[in-house]
XYZ file of C-alpha atoms in Angstrom:
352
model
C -77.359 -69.733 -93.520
C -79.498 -67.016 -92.616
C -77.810 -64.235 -93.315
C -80.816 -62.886 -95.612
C -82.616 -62.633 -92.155
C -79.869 -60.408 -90.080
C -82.103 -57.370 -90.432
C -84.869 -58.597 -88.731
C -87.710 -60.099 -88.962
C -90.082 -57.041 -89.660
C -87.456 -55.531 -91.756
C -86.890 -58.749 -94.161
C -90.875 -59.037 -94.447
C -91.292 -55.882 -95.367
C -88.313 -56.110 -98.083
C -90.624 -59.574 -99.650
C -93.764 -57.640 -99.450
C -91.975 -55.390 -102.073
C -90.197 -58.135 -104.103
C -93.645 -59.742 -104.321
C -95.237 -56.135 -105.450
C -92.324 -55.346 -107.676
C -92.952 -59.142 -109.708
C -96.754 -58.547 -110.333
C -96.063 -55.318 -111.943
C -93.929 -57.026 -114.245
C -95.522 -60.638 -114.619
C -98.873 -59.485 -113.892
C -102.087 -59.714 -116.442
C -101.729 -55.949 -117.094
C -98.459 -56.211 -118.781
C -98.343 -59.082 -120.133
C -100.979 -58.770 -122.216
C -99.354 -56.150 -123.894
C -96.128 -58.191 -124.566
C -95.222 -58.202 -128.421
C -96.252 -61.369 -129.734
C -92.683 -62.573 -129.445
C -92.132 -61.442 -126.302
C -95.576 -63.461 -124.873
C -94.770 -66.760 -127.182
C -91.222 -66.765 -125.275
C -93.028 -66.370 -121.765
C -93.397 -69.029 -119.185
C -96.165 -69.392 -116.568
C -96.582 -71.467 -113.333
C -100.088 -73.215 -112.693
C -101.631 -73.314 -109.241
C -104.628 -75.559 -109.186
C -106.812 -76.638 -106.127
C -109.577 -78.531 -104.758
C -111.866 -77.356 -102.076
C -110.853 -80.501 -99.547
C -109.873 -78.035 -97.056
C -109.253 -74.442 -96.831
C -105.414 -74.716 -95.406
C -104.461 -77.395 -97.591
C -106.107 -76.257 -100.694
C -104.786 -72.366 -100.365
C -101.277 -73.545 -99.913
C -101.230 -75.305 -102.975
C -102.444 -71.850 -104.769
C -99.626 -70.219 -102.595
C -96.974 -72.222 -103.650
C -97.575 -71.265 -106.924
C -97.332 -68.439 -106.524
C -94.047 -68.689 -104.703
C -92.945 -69.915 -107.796
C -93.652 -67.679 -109.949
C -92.069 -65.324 -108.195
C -88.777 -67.431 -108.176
C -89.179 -68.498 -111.626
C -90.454 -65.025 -112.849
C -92.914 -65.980 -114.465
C -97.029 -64.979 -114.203
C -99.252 -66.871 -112.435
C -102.289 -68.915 -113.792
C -105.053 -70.057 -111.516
C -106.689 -73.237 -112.653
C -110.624 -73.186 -112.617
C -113.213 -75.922 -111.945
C -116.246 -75.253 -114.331
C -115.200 -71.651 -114.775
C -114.732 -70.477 -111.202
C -111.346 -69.757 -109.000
C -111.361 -72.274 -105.552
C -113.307 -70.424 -103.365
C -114.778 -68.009 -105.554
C -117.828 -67.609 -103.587
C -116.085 -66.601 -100.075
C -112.657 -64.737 -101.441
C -112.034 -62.479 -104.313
C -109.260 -63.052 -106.054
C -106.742 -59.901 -107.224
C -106.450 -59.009 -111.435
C -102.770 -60.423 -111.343
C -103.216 -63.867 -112.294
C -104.216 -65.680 -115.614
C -106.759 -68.164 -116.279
C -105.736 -71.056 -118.883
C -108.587 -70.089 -121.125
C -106.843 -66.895 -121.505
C -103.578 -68.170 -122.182
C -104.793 -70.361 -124.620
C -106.541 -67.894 -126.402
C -102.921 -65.470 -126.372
C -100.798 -68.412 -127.581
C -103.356 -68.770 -130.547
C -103.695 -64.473 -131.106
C -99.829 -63.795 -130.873
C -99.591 -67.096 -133.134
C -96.722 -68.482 -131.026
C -97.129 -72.250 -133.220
C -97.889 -70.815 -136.847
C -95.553 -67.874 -136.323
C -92.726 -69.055 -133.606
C -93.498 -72.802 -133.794
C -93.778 -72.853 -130.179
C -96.356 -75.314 -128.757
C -98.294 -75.009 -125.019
C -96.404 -77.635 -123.302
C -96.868 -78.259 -119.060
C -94.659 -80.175 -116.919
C -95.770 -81.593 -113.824
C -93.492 -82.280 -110.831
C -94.787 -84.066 -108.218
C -92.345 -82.990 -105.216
C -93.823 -86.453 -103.216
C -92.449 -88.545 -105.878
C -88.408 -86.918 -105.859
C -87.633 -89.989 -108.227
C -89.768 -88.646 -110.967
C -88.440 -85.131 -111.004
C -85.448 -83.347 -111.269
C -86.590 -79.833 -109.496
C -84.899 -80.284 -106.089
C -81.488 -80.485 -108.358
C -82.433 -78.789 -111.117
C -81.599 -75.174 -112.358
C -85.049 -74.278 -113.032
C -83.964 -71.124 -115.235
C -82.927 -73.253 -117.833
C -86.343 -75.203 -117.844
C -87.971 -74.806 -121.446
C -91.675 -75.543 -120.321
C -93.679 -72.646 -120.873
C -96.073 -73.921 -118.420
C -95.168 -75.386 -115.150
C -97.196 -77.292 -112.284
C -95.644 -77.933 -109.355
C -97.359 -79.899 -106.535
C -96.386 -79.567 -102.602
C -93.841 -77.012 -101.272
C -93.233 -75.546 -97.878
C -92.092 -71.981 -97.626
C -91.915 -69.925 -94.418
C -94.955 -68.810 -93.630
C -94.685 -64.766 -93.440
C -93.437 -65.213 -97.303
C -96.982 -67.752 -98.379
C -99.300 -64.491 -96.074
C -97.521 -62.130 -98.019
C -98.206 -63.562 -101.328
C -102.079 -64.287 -99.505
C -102.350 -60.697 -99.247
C -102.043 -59.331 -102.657
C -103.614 -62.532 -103.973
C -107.249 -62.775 -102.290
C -109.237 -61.310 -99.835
C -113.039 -61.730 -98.083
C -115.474 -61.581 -100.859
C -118.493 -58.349 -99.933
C -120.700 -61.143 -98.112
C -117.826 -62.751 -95.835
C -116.676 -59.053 -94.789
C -119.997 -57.997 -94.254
C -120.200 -61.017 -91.239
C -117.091 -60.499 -90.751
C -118.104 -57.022 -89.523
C -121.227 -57.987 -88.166
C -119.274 -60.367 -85.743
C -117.068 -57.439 -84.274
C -119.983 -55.007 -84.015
C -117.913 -52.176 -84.220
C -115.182 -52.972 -81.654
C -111.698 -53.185 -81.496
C -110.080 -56.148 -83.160
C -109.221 -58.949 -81.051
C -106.415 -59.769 -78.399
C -106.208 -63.323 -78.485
C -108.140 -66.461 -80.629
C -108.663 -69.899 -79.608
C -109.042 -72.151 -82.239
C -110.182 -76.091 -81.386
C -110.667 -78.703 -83.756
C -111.678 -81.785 -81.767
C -113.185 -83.758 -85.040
C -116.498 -83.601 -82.571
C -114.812 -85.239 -79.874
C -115.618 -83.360 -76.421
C -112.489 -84.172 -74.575
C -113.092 -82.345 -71.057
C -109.352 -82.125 -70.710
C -108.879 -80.202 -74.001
C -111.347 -77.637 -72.973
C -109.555 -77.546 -69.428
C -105.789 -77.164 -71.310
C -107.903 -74.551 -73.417
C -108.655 -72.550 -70.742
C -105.442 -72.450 -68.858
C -103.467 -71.819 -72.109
C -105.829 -68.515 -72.767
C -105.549 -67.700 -68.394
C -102.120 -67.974 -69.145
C -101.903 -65.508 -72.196
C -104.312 -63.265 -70.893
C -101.169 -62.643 -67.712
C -98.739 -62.635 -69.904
C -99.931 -59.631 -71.710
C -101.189 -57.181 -68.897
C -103.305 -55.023 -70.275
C -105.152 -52.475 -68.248
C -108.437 -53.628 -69.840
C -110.128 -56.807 -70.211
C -109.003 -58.495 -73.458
C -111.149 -59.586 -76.401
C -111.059 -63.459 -77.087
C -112.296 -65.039 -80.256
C -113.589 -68.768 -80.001
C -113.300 -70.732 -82.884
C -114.024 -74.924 -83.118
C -116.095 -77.514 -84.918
C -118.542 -77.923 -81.705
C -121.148 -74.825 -81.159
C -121.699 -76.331 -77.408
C -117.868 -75.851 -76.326
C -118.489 -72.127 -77.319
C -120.975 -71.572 -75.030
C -119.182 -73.535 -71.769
C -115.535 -72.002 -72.801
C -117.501 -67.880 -73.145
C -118.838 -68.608 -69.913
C -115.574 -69.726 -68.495
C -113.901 -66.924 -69.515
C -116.944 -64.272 -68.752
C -115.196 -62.549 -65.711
C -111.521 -61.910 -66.984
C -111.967 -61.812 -70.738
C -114.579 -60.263 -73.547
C -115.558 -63.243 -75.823
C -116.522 -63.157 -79.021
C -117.559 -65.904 -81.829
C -119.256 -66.101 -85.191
C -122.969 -67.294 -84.647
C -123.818 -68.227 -88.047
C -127.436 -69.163 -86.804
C -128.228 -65.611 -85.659
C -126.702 -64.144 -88.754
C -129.460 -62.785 -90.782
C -126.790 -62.249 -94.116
C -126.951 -64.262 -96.780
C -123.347 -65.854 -98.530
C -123.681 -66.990 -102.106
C -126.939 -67.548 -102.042
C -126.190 -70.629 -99.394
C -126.964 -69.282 -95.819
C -129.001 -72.167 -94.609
C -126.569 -75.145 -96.022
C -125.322 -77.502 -93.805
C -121.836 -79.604 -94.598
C -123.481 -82.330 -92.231
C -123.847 -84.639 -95.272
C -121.089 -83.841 -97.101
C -118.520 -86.533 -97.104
C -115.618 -83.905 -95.960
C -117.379 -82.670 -92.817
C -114.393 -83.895 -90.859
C -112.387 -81.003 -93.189
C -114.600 -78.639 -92.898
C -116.500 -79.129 -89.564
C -121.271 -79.450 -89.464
C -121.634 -75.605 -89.972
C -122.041 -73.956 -93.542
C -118.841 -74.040 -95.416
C -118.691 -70.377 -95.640
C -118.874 -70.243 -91.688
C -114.966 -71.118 -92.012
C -113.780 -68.297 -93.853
C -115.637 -65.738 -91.748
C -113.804 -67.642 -88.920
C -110.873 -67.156 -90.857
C -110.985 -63.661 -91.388
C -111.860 -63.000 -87.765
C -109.085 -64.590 -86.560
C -106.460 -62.833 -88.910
C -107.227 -59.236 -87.002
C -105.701 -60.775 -83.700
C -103.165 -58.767 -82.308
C -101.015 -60.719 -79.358
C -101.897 -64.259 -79.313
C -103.529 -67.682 -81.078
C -103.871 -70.323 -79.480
C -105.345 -73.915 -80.998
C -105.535 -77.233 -80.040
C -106.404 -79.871 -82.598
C -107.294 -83.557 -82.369
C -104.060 -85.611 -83.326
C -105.510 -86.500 -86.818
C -106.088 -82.589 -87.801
C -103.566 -80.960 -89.636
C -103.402 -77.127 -88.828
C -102.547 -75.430 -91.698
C -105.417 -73.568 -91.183
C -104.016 -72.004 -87.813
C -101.006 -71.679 -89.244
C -102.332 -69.378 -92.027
C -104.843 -67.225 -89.690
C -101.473 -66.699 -87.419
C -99.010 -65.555 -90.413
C -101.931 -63.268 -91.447
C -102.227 -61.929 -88.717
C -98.503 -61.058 -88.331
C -98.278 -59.766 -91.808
C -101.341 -57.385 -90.962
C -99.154 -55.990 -87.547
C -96.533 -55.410 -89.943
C -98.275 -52.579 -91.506
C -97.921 -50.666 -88.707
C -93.826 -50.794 -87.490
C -94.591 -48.426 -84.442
C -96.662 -50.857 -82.429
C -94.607 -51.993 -80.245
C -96.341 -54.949 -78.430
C -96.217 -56.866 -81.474
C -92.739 -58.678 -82.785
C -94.079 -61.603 -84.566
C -95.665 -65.002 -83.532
C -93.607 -67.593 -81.154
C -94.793 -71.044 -81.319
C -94.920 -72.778 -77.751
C -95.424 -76.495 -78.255
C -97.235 -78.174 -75.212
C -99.157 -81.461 -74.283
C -102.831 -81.126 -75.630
C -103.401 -83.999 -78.755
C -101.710 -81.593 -80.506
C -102.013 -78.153 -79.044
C -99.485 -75.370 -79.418
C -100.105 -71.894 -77.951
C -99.169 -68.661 -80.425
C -98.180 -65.120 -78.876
C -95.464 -62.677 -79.022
């Protein structure tokens, strides 16, 4: 038991990122398309479909996958909602994947049922129902479905940002805030993210601030550090930035200031939607400029989260922003993300 991981962490990472590379090249739309009609009628696929719940939730499912197409080797088809990807308005999705229209429309070209007699069966495995599926046991190699959907699976998380990174990225609009945001500085030192479901707890702003106090010794450096804010309530922006005005540069995405305009949507509010508690009052797209901003941290995330919040959402902004460090093996103050748990609802502190 880990033996795979004796290297290192930066060194096994970097030895995924290729595996993940090297399986696209040979599973990806490109090349498959040009299979002999034999070839594609004999190949199998793995379908990722999501929601838009949440954005943590939601891009793990995609994620996973994707994992498993990679195990599986097979390519990777996204499901759609009305003709568009999850998301398709905030992130654009990379050329690799298939949509089922297309692979309908293959089966029927290559004539894989009139030629091969092979019909365009799925399986479903529902991993919260072990009862009703044989995967956790199974030898999936020898699985005959052509099309396979799997539903919940946790991987580690450098492996899901690594498969994030050549899957999606920030759609022109959300980079262009993105951007706007940093005004031309340096990325980030630290983020604090806090999702309070609207509930101003003075204490979790107090544990906030000492968590950040705390980072901002631990990491010494002969400048004042940048801090992005992140959280569901505008007003604890403004107390925790003026908090933090003498030992820290702070930094946070106001949406109402921002002149831009993403997908045609700049002015909507989630106040009525019925998943504001998912995706906080401001504009949906708000969140995956936050997102983005986040993932250029370099030393340290920190979040706290009302007991009721998951934080998958953290959990991806801190992998991502590991997995962007990673591109550059000679900076030496970063060695990957430690997770300090601590008493705050359900606060944990990230750093290196």
């Amino acid at each position: 038991m880990g033996e795979m991981f004796r290297r290192g962490f930066i060194e096994e990472s970097m030895r995924v990122r290729e595996i993940i590379h090297a399986h696209f090249e040979n599973n990806g739309v490109a090349r498959v398309r040009e299979f002999t009609p034999r070839q594609f009628c004999s190949h199998g696929f793995v379908l990722g479909k999501a929601s838009e719940a949440g954005l943590g939730n939601e891009l793990y499912k995609i994620l996973t996958a994707l994992a498993l197409s990679v195990m599986l080797n097979r390519s990777l088809i996204i499901g759609q909602t009305r003709g568009a990807y999850p998301f398709a308005d905030y992130v654009s999705y990379s050329n690799f994947s298939f949509t089922l229209k297309e692979v309908k429309h293959l089966w029927r070209n290559n004539g894989c049922l009139t030629k091969y007699g092979r019909h365009l069966t799925m399986r479903i495995d529902d991993f919260l129902k072990p009862r009703q599926t044989d995967v956790p046991c199974g030898n999936w190699r020898k699985r005959e479905d052509l099309l396979s959907c799997f539903r919940i699976l946790l991987m580690l998380a450098n492996v899901f940002v690594e498969l994030m990174k050549i899957l999606i990225s920030p759609s022109k609009e959300i980079d262009n805030a993105v951007s706007w945001a940093f005004d031309g500085k340096k990325d980030p030192d630290i983020t604090l993210h806090l999702w309070m479901m609207m509930n101003r707890s003075p204490s979790a702003k107090e544990a906030a601030l000492v968590f950040i106090r705390k980072a901002i010794h631990n990491l010494q450096l002969p400048s004042k550090p940048r801090v992005v804010l992140i959280s569901d309530i505008p007003l604890v922006l403004t107390e925790i930035s003026l908090s933090l005005a003498e030992i820290a540069e702070v930094l946070y995405f106001d949406y109402e200031n921002y002149d831009g305009n993403i997908a045609g949507d700049a002015n909507k509010s989630n106040s009525l939607n019925l998943r504001v508690k998912d995706w906080g009052p401001a504009p949906r797209w708000v969140t995956f400029v936050d997102f983005f901003l986040a993932s250029r941290t370099k030393h340290s995330i920190i979040s706290g989260a009302h007991r009721c919040v998951g934080t998958t959402y953290v959990q991806l902004i801190t992998a991502l922003a590991a997995a962007y460090r990673l591109g550059n093996l000679h900076n030496s103050l970063f060695t990957g993300f430690l997770e300090i748990c601590c008493s705050f609802q359900q606060l944990f502190c990230i750093h290196r």
